[in-house]
GROMACS .gro file of C-alpha atoms in nm:
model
  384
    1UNK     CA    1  17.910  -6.547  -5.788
    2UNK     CA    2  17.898  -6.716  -6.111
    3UNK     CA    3  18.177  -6.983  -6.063
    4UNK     CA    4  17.934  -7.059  -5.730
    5UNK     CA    5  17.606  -7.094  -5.966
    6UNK     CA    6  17.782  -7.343  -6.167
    7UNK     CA    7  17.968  -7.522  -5.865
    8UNK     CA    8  17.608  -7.528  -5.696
    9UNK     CA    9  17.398  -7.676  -5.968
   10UNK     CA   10  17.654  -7.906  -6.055
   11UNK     CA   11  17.680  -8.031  -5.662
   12UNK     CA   12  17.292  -8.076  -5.670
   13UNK     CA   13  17.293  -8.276  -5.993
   14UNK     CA   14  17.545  -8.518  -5.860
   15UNK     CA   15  17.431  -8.545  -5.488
   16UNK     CA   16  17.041  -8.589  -5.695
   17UNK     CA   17  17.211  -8.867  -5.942
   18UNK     CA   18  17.228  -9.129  -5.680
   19UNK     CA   19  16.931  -9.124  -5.755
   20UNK     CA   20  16.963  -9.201  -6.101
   21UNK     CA   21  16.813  -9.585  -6.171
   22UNK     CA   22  16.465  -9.530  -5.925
   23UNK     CA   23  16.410  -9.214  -6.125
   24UNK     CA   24  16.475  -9.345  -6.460
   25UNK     CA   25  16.295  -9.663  -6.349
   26UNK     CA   26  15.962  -9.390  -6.291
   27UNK     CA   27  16.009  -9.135  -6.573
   28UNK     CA   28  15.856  -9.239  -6.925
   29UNK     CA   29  16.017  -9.235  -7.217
   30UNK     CA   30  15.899  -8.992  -7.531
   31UNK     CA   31  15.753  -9.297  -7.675
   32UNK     CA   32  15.563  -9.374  -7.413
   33UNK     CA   33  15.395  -9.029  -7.340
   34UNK     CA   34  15.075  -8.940  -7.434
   35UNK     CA   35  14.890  -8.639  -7.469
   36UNK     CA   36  14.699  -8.565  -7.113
   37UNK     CA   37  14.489  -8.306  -7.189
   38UNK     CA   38  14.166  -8.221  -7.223
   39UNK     CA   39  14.029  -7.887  -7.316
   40UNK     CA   40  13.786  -7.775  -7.035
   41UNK     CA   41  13.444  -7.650  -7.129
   42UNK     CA   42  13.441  -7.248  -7.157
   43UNK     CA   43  13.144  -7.234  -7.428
   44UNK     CA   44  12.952  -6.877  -7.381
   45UNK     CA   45  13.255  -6.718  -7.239
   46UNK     CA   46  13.426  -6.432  -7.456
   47UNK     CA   47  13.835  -6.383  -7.535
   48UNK     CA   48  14.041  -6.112  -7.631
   49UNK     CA   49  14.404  -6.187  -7.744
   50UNK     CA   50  14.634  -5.939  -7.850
   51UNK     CA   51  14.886  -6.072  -8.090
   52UNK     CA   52  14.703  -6.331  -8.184
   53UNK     CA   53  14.802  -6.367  -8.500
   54UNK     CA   54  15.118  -6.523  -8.477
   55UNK     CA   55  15.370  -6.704  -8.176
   56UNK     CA   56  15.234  -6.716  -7.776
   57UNK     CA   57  14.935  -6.530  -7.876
   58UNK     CA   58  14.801  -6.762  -8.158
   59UNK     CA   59  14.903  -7.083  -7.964
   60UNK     CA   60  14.662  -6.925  -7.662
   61UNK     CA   61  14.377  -6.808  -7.902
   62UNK     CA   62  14.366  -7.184  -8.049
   63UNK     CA   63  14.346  -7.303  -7.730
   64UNK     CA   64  14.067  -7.097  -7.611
   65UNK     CA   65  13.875  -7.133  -7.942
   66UNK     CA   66  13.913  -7.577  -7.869
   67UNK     CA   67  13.778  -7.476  -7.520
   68UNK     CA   68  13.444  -7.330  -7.707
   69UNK     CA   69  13.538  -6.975  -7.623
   70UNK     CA   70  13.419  -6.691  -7.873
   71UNK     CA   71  13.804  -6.495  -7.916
   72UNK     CA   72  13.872  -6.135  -8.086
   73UNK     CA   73  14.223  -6.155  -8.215
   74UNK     CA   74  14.357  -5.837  -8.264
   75UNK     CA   75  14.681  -5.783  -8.431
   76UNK     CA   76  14.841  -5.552  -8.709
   77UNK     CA   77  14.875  -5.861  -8.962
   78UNK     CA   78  14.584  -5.914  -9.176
   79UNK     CA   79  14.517  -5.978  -9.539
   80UNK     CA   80  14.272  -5.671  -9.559
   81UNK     CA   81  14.549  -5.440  -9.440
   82UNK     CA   82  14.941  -5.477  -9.400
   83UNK     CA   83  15.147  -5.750  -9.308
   84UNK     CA   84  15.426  -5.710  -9.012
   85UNK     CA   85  15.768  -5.795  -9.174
   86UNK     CA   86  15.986  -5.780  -8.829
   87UNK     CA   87  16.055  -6.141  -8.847
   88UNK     CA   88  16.090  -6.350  -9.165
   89UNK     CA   89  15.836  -6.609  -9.076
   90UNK     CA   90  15.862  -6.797  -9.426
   91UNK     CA   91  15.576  -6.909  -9.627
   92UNK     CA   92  15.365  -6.913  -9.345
   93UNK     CA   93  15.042  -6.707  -9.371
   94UNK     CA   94  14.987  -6.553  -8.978
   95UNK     CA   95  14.719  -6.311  -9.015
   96UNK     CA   96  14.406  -6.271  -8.787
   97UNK     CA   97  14.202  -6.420  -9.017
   98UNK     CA   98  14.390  -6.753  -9.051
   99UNK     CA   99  14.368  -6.780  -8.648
  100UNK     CA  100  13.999  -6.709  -8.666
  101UNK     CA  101  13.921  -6.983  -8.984
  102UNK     CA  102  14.151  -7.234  -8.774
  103UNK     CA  103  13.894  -7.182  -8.449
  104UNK     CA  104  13.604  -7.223  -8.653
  105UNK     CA  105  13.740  -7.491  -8.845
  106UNK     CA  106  13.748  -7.673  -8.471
  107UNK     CA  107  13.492  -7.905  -8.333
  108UNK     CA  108  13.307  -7.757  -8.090
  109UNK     CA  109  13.160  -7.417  -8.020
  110UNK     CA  110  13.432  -7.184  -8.065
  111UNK     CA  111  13.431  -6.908  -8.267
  112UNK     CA  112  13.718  -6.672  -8.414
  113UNK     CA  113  13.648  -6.307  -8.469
  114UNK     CA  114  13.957  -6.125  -8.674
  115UNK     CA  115  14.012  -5.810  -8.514
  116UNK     CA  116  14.296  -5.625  -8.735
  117UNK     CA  117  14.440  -5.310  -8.568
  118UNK     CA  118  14.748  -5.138  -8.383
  119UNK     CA  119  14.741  -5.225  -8.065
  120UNK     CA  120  14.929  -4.881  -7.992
  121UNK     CA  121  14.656  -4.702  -8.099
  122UNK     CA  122  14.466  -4.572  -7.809
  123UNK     CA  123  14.130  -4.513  -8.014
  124UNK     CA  124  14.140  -4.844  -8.168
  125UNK     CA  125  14.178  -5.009  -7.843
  126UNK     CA  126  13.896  -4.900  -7.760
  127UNK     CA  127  13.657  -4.910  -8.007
  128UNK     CA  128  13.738  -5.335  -8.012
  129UNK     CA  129  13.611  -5.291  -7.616
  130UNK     CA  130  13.301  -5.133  -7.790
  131UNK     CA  131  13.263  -5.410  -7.986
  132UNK     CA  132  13.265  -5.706  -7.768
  133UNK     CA  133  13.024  -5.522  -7.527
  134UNK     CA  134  12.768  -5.419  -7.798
  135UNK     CA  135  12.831  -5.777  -7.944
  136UNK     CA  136  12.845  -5.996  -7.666
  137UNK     CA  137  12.756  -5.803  -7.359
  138UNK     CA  138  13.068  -5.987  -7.147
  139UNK     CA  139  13.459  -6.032  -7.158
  140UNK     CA  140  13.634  -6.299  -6.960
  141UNK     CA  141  13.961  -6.289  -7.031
  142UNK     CA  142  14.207  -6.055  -7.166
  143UNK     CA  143  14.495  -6.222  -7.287
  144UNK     CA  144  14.785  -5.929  -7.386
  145UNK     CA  145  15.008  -6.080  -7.618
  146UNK     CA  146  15.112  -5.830  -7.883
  147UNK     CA  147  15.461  -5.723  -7.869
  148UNK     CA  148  15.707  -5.574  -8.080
  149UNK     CA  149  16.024  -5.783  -8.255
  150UNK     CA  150  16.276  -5.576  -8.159
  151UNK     CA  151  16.608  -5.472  -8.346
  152UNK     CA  152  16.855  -5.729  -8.450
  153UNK     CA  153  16.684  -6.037  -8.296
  154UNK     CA  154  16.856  -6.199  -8.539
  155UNK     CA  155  17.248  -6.183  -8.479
  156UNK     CA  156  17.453  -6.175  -8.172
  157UNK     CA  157  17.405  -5.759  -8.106
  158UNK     CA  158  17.042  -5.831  -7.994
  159UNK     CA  159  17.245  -5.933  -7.657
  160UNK     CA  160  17.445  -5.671  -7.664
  161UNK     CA  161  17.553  -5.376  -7.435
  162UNK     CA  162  17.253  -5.127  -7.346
  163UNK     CA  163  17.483  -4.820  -7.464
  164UNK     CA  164  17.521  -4.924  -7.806
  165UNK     CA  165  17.185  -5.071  -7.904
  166UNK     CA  166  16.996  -4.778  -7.823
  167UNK     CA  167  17.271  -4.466  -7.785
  168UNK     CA  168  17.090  -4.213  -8.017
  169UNK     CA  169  16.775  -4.383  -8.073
  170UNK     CA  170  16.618  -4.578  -7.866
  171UNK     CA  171  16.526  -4.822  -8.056
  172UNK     CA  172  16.517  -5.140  -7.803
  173UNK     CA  173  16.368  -4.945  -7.583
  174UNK     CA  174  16.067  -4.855  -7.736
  175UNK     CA  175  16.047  -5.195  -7.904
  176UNK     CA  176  16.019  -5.347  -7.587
  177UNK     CA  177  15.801  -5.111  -7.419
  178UNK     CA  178  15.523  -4.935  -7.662
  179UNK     CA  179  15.326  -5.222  -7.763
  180UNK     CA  180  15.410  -5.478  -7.473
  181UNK     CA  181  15.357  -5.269  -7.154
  182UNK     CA  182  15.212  -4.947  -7.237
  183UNK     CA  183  14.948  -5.138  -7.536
  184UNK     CA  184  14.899  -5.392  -7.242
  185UNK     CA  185  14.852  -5.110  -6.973
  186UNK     CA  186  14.628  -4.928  -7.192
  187UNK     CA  187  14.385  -5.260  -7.338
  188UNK     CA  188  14.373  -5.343  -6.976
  189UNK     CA  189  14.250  -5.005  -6.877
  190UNK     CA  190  13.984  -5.020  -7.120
  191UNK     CA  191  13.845  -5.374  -7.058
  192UNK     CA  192  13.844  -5.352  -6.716
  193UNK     CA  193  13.504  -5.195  -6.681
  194UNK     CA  194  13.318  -5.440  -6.845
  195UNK     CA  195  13.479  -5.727  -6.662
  196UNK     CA  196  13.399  -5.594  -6.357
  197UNK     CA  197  13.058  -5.617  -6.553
  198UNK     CA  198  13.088  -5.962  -6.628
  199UNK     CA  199  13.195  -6.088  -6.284
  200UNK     CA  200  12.902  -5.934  -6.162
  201UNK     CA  201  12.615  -6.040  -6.367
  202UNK     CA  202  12.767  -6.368  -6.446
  203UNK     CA  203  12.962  -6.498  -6.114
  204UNK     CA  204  13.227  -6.555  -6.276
  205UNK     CA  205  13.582  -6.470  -6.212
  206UNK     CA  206  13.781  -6.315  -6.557
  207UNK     CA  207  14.117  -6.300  -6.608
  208UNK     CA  208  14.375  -6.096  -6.707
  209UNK     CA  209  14.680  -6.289  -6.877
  210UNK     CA  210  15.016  -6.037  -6.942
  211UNK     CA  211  15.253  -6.268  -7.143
  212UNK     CA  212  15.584  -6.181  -7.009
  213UNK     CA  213  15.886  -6.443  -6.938
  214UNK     CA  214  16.194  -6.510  -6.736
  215UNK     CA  215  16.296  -6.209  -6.785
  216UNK     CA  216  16.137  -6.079  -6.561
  217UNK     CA  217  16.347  -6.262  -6.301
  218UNK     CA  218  16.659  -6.281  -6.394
  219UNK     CA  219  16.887  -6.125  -6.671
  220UNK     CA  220  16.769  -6.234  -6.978
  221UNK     CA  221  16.865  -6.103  -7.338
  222UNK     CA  222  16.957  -5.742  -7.244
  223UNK     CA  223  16.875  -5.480  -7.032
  224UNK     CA  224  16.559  -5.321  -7.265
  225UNK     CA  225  16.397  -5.684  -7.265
  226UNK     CA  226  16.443  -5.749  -6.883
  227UNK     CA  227  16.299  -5.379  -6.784
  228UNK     CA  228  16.012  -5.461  -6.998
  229UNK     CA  229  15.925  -5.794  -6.836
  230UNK     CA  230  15.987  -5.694  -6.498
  231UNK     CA  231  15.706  -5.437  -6.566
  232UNK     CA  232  15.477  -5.642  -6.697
  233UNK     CA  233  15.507  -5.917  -6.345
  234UNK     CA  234  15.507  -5.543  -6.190
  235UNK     CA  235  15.136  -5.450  -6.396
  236UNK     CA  236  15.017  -5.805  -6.325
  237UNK     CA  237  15.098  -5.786  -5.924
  238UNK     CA  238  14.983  -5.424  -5.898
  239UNK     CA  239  14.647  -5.456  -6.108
  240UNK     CA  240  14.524  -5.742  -5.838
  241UNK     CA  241  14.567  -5.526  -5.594
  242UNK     CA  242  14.305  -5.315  -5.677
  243UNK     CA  243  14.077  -5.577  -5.869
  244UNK     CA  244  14.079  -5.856  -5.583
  245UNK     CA  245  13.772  -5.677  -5.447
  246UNK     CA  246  13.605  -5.658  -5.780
  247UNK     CA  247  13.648  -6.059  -5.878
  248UNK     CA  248  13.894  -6.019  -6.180
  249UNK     CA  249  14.210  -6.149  -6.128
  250UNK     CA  250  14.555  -6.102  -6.262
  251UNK     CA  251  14.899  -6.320  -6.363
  252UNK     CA  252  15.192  -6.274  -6.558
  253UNK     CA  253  15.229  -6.567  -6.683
  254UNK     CA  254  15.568  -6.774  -6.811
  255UNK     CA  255  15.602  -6.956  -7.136
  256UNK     CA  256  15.964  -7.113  -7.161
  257UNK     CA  257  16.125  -7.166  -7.464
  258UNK     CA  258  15.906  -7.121  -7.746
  259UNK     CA  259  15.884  -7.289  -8.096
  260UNK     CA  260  15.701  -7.013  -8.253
  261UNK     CA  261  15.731  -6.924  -8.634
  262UNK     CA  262  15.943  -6.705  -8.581
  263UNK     CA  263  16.234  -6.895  -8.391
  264UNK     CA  264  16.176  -7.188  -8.625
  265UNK     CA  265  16.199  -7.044  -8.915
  266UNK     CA  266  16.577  -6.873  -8.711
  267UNK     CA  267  16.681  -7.209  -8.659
  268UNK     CA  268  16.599  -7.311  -9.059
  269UNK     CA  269  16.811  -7.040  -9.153
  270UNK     CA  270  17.121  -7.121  -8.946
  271UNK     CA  271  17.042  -6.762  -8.706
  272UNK     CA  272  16.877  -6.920  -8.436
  273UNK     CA  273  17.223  -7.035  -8.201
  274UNK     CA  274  17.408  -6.716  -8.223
  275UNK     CA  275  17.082  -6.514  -8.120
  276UNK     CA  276  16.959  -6.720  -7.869
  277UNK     CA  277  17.303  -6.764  -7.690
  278UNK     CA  278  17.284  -7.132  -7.733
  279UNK     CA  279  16.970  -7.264  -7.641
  280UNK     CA  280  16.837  -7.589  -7.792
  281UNK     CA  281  16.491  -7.535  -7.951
  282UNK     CA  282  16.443  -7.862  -7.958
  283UNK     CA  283  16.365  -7.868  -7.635
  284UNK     CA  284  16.105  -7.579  -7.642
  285UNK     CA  285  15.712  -7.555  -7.564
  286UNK     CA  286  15.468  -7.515  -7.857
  287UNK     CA  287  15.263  -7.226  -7.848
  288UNK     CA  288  14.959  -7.390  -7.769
  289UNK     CA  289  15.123  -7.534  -7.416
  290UNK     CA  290  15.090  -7.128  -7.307
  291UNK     CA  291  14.654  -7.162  -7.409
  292UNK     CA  292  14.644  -7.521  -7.210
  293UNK     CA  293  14.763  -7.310  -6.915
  294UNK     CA  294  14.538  -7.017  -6.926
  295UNK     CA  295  14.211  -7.239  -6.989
  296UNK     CA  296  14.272  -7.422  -6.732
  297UNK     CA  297  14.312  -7.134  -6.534
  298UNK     CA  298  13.978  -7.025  -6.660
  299UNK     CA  299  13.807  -7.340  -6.541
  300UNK     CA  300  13.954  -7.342  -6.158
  301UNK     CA  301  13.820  -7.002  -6.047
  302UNK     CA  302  13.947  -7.096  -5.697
  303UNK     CA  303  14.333  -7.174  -5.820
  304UNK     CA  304  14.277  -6.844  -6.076
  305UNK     CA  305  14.195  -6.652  -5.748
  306UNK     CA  306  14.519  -6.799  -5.563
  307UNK     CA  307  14.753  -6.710  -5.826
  308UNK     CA  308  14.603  -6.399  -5.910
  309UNK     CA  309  14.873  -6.119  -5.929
  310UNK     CA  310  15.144  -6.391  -5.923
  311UNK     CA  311  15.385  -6.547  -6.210
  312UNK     CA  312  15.269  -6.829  -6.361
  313UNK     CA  313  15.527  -7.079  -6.522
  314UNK     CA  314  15.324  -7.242  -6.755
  315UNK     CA  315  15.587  -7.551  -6.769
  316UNK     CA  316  15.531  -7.583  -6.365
  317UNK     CA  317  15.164  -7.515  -6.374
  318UNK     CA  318  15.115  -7.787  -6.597
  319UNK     CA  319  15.376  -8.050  -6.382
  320UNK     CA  320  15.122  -7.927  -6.108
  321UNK     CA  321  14.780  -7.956  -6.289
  322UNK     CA  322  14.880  -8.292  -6.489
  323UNK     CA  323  14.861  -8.207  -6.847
  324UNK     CA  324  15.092  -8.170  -7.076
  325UNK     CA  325  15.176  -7.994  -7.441
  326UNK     CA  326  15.102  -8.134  -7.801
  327UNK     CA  327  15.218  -8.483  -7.820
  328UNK     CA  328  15.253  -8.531  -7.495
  329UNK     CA  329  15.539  -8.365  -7.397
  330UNK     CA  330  15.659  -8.211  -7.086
  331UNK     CA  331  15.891  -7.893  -7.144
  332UNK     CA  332  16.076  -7.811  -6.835
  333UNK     CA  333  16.097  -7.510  -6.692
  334UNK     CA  334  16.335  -7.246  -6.779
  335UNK     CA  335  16.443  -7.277  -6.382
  336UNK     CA  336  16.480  -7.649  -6.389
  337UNK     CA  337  16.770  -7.848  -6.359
  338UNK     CA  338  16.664  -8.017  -6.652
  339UNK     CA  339  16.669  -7.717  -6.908
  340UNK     CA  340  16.964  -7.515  -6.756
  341UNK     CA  341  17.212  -7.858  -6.731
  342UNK     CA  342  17.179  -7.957  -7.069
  343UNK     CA  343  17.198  -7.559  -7.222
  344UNK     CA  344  17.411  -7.396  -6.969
  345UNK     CA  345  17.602  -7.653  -6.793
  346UNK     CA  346  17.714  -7.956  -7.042
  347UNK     CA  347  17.787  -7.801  -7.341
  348UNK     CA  348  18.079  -7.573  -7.136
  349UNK     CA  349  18.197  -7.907  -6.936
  350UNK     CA  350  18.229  -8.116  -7.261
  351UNK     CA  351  18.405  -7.798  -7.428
  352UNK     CA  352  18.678  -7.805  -7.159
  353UNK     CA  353  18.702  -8.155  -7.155
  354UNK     CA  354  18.691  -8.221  -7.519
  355UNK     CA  355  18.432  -8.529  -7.488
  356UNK     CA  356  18.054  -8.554  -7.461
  357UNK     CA  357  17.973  -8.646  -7.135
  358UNK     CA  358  17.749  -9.000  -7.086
  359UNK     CA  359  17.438  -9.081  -7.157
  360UNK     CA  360  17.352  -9.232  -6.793
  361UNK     CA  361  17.420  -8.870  -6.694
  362UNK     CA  362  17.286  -8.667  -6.992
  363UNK     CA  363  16.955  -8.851  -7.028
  364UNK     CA  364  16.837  -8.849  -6.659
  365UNK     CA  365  16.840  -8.472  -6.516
  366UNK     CA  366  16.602  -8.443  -6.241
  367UNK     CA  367  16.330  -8.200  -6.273
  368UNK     CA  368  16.432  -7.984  -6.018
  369UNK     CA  369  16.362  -7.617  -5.967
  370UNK     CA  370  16.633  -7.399  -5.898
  371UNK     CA  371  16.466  -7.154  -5.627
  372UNK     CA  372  16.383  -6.785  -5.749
  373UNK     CA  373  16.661  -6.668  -5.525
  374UNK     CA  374  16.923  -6.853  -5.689
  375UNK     CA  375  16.809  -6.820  -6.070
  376UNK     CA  376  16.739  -6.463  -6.046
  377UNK     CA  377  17.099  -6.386  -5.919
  378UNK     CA  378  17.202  -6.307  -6.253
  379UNK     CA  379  17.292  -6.541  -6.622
  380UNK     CA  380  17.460  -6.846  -6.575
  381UNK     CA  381  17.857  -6.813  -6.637
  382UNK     CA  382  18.070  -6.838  -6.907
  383UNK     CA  383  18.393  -7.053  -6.853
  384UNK     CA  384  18.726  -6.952  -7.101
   0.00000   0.00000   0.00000
């Protein structure tokens, strides 16, 4: 099976390279992108993001903020209270209240409300649903975010065997499931009423985001991680089913590759390759590409209601929708040609050949996408 993945992606490169000058001829260069977006207009409409203090969830509360949304960001981190030291994100300051000042620092109408609390904490959970109904009366999107670093993200035995991470303790495990699932199960439980609220006395149609990855899919990381996602595409598909009738929809949706804090700060510090397995960062979404997803998701209520209880790749969404992250750039998708030749496929040719391969074949991978069947068969192979 694994000596097939790599003979079949490497078959579809080559037979696709024929192809090579029209698409070059068509494709921009870096230099010549420019940023397509837009931020839609989501003024009066209210945000909660868990984990927003840091990573996917900061990128999506900025995001949501520029689209004139009023967001709660709830996370432990705050300067009133403690500080969460699971990753060494350097001199950075990622608290709640530096995510709120940089949404009201904005143009526009958005407005940041710091929110710090557990989001394993049942009672506190609910007492921030309190809030935004006494407060603002409505909640259109709950965006659940917060999740646990778990042990030893940064050395090689974060991808290790399931029997000695967590033989005796647990510890993956629960890292990968308390805050993640069961704090996303249980903040979705509690907003849930008043969305059905707002959908009703506004028309609207509010959203549920659950950040969860590739993991879901297809072995990613170990076995703790991948249970964890899976659950979350699981929560996301299951949840529609019995909100479709109510208006309030559902995804799981898919960053890629992230260049959060925490990962750059991994990369600084030399950690980043042996804990990733690899992967080039370089080549990595921001976190903000994740909140240009779900606002426009926010302002098509007729795609939201399409996708709802679906994954969402935020890399493909936006190839779809035509915009693009910071800068301009286009990240590919985790399942595209494009990301899994250059980190999966090259570096092992070039290491049994003992020479980098050429330009005219490095610089023009198609964007192809590798169909769920085939990239959730398990990790791409390893060749002695």
């Amino acid at each position: 099976m694994k000596k097939y993945f790599l003979t079949f992606v490497t078959r579809l490169f080559l037979l696709r390279s024929t192809y090579t000058a029209a698409f070059s001829a068509n494709t921009p260069t870096n230099n010549a992108l420019v940023d397509k977006y837009t931020p839609p207009d989501l003024s009066s409409r209210v945000a909660i993001v868990t984990g927003g203090s840091r990573g996917i969830g900061k990128g999506i509360a900025l995001e949501l903020g520029r689209a004139g949304m009023t967001v709660y960001i709830a996370s432990r981190s705050s300067r009133s209270g403690s500080i969460s030291t699971e990753r060494d994100l350097g001199l950075q300051e990622c608290t709640v209240e530096r995510t709120a000042e940089e949404i009201d620092n904005m143009s526009g109408k958005g407005k940041g409300i710091a929110i710090p609390m557990d989001v394993s904490n049942d009672v506190e959970i609910a007492e921030l649903i309190q809030k935004v109904k006494a407060e603002c009366g409505r909640l259109d999107v709950l965006i659940c975010s917060a999740f646990t670093t778990p042990p030893n993200l940064t050395d090689a035995s974060f991808r290790d065997e399931f029997w000695k991470q967590d033989s005796g303790s647990g510890a993956m495990w629960d890292a990968c499931h308390r805050v993640g699932l069961r704090g996303a199960y249980m903040a979705c439980c509690e907003s849930v009423p008043l969305m059905i609220d707002t959908a009703k006395e506004y028309g609207t149609r509010p959203l549920i985001g659950i950040i969860s990855s590739f993991g879901g899919k297809s072995y990613t990381f170990n076995v703790a991680y991948g249970v964890g996602k899976a659950a979350a595409d699981r929560l996301a598909s299951d949840m529609s089913v019995q909100l479709s009738k109510y208006n309030v929809d559902t995804v799981a949706l898919y960053p890629g590759l992230v260049k959060t804090e925490g990962n750059i700060e991994m990369e600084k510090r030399g950690e980043w390759e042996e804990a990733s397995g690899g992967f080039d960062l370089q080549m990595g979404e921001t976190p903000r590409f994740s909140g240009r997803a779900v606002a426009v998701l926010m302002a098509n209520s007729e795609l939201m209601k399409e996708r709802s209880g679906k994954v969402v790749v935020v890399a493909e969404l936006a190839k779809e929708l035509a915009f693009t992250d910071e800068e301009g750039r286009l990240p590919p998708s985790i399942r595209s040609l494009r990301f899994i030749l250059p980190n999966f496929v090259f570096p092992k040719i070039e290491k049994e050949s003992g020479s980098s391969l050429p330009s005219w074949i490095t610089d023009n991978v198609p964007d192809y996408l590798l169909p769920w069947s085939t990239f959730s068969g398990g990790p791409p192979p390893n060749i002695d």
